[in-house]
PDB file of C-alpha atoms in Angstrom:
ATOM      1  CA  MET A   1      56.871  17.142  -3.698  1.00 52.00           C
ATOM      2  CA  ASN A   2      54.607  14.931  -5.818  1.00 80.00           C
ATOM      3  CA  LEU A   3      56.842  15.498  -8.871  1.00 83.00           C
ATOM      4  CA  ILE A   4      59.934  14.328  -6.983  1.00 87.00           C
ATOM      5  CA  VAL A   5      58.217  11.135  -5.806  1.00 83.00           C
ATOM      6  CA  TRP A   6      56.924  10.550  -9.351  1.00 84.00           C
ATOM      7  CA  LEU A   7      60.430  10.908 -10.836  1.00 88.00           C
ATOM      8  CA  ILE A   8      62.025   8.674  -8.200  1.00 89.00           C
ATOM      9  CA  ALA A   9      59.345   5.986  -8.571  1.00 88.00           C
ATOM     10  CA  GLY A  10      59.651   6.190 -12.376  1.00 88.00           C
ATOM     11  CA  GLY A  11      63.425   5.820 -12.145  1.00 90.00           C
ATOM     12  CA  VAL A  12      63.217   2.785  -9.880  1.00 92.00           C
ATOM     13  CA  ILE A  13      60.529   1.173 -12.023  1.00 92.00           C
ATOM     14  CA  GLY A  14      62.530   1.826 -15.205  1.00 91.00           C
ATOM     15  CA  TRP A  15      65.676   0.430 -13.609  1.00 93.00           C
ATOM     16  CA  ILE A  16      63.945  -2.763 -12.427  1.00 94.00           C
ATOM     17  CA  ALA A  17      62.300  -3.218 -15.840  1.00 92.00           C
ATOM     18  CA  SER A  18      65.660  -2.791 -17.579  1.00 91.00           C
ATOM     19  CA  LEU A  19      67.176  -5.406 -15.257  1.00 91.00           C
ATOM     20  CA  LEU A  20      64.335  -7.825 -16.045  1.00 91.00           C
ATOM     21  CA  MET A  21      64.681  -7.249 -19.785  1.00 89.00           C
ATOM     22  CA  ARG A  22      68.521  -7.251 -19.652  1.00 86.00           C
ATOM     23  CA  THR A  23      68.899  -3.774 -21.163  1.00 84.00           C
ATOM     24  CA  ASP A  24      70.431  -2.120 -18.097  1.00 76.00           C
ATOM     25  CA  GLY A  25      73.871  -1.712 -19.669  1.00 76.00           C
ATOM     26  CA  GLU A  26      72.392   0.230 -22.593  1.00 76.00           C
ATOM     27  CA  GLN A  27      70.433   2.733 -20.499  1.00 78.00           C
ATOM     28  CA  GLY A  28      71.401   5.552 -18.195  1.00 82.00           C
ATOM     29  CA  VAL A  29      69.531   7.188 -15.354  1.00 86.00           C
ATOM     30  CA  ILE A  30      67.518   9.550 -17.559  1.00 89.00           C
ATOM     31  CA  LEU A  31      66.421   6.761 -19.883  1.00 88.00           C
ATOM     32  CA  ASN A  32      65.435   4.627 -16.886  1.00 89.00           C
ATOM     33  CA  VAL A  33      63.228   7.461 -15.607  1.00 90.00           C
ATOM     34  CA  LEU A  34      61.660   7.879 -19.053  1.00 92.00           C
ATOM     35  CA  VAL A  35      61.038   4.138 -19.385  1.00 91.00           C
ATOM     36  CA  GLY A  36      59.432   4.093 -15.937  1.00 89.00           C
ATOM     37  CA  ILE A  37      57.150   7.051 -16.610  1.00 89.00           C
ATOM     38  CA  VAL A  38      56.152   6.021 -20.144  1.00 91.00           C
ATOM     39  CA  GLY A  39      55.775   2.427 -18.962  1.00 90.00           C
ATOM     40  CA  ALA A  40      53.461   3.635 -16.194  1.00 87.00           C
ATOM     41  CA  ALA A  41      51.395   5.435 -18.829  1.00 88.00           C
ATOM     42  CA  ILE A  42      51.199   2.247 -20.905  1.00 90.00           C
ATOM     43  CA  GLY A  43      50.332   0.242 -17.808  1.00 89.00           C
ATOM     44  CA  GLY A  44      47.653   2.753 -16.878  1.00 87.00           C
ATOM     45  CA  TRP A  45      46.187   2.583 -20.359  1.00 90.00           C
ATOM     46  CA  LEU A  46      46.394  -1.188 -20.973  1.00 89.00           C
ATOM     47  CA  ILE A  47      46.611  -2.988 -17.646  1.00 88.00           C
ATOM     48  CA  SER A  48      44.703  -0.751 -15.211  1.00 87.00           C
ATOM     49  CA  PRO A  49      41.276  -1.262 -16.802  1.00 88.00           C
ATOM     50  CA  MET A  50      41.726  -5.037 -16.630  1.00 91.00           C
ATOM     51  CA  VAL A  51      42.771  -5.222 -12.974  1.00 90.00           C
ATOM     52  CA  GLY A  52      41.196  -2.056 -11.589  1.00 88.00           C
ATOM     53  CA  ILE A  53      44.425  -0.697 -10.080  1.00 87.00           C
ATOM     54  CA  PRO A  54      45.752   2.729 -11.135  1.00 85.00           C
ATOM     55  CA  SER A  55      49.365   3.345 -12.155  1.00 82.00           C
ATOM     56  CA  ILE A  56      51.745   5.853 -10.564  1.00 82.00           C
ATOM     57  CA  ASN A  57      50.798   8.365 -13.275  1.00 80.00           C
ATOM     58  CA  GLN A  58      47.225   8.399 -11.988  1.00 78.00           C
ATOM     59  CA  GLY A  59      48.180   9.771  -8.565  1.00 76.00           C
ATOM     60  CA  SER A  60      48.405   6.509  -6.659  1.00 76.00           C
ATOM     61  CA  LEU A  61      51.526   5.250  -4.947  1.00 81.00           C
ATOM     62  CA  SER A  62      50.770   1.750  -3.714  1.00 86.00           C
ATOM     63  CA  LEU A  63      52.228  -1.689  -4.265  1.00 90.00           C
ATOM     64  CA  GLY A  64      49.574  -2.433  -6.891  1.00 88.00           C
ATOM     65  CA  ALA A  65      50.274   0.839  -8.705  1.00 87.00           C
ATOM     66  CA  LEU A  66      53.987   0.060  -8.749  1.00 89.00           C
ATOM     67  CA  ALA A  67      53.290  -3.432 -10.123  1.00 91.00           C
ATOM     68  CA  VAL A  68      51.032  -2.079 -12.894  1.00 90.00           C
ATOM     69  CA  SER A  69      53.663   0.521 -13.786  1.00 90.00           C
ATOM     70  CA  LEU A  70      56.407  -2.119 -13.806  1.00 92.00           C
ATOM     71  CA  LEU A  71      54.387  -4.355 -16.134  1.00 93.00           C
ATOM     72  CA  GLY A  72      53.850  -1.399 -18.454  1.00 92.00           C
ATOM     73  CA  ALA A  73      57.585  -0.635 -18.459  1.00 93.00           C
ATOM     74  CA  VAL A  74      58.404  -4.274 -19.264  1.00 93.00           C
ATOM     75  CA  VAL A  75      55.900  -4.176 -22.151  1.00 93.00           C
ATOM     76  CA  LEU A  76      57.509  -0.946 -23.399  1.00 92.00           C
ATOM     77  CA  LEU A  77      61.009  -2.449 -23.320  1.00 90.00           C
ATOM     78  CA  ALA A  78      59.764  -5.617 -25.041  1.00 91.00           C
ATOM     79  CA  ILE A  79      58.287  -3.519 -27.855  1.00 90.00           C
ATOM     80  CA  VAL A  80      61.504  -1.476 -28.170  1.00 88.00           C
ATOM     81  CA  ASN A  81      63.605  -4.668 -28.263  1.00 86.00           C
ATOM     82  CA  LEU A  82      61.296  -6.179 -30.850  1.00 88.00           C
ATOM     83  CA  ILE A  83      61.659  -3.144 -33.100  1.00 89.00           C
ATOM     84  CA  ARG A  84      65.430  -2.749 -32.609  1.00 85.00           C
ATOM     85  CA  ARG A  85      66.556  -6.381 -32.588  1.00 79.00           C
ATOM     86  CA  GLY A  86      63.691  -8.448 -33.910  1.00 75.00           C
ATOM     87  CA  THR A  87      63.378 -10.304 -30.597  1.00 69.00           C
ATOM     88  CA  THR A  88      61.919  -9.455 -27.192  1.00 63.00           C
ATOM     89  CA  ARG A  89      64.867 -11.160 -25.430  1.00 64.00           C
TER      90      ARG A  89
END
């Protein structure tokens, strides 16, 4: 059951991040899930130590964990856009 919640939360986070970064038309459902999960890992590695809130990858499903994961996903998409296009958008 935890895996299903993790995949759904990752998909929603990836979708919202792609809407914020205006890359939604380029991504499908699977890529949104991957962006959400990898973004949560980045958020857990970079942002969590600064604010003291775990990401969804660290077994927490709270509003703070979703926010940290979303920030990580936005950072991931900004890095990908920077590499692909030369601009973060």
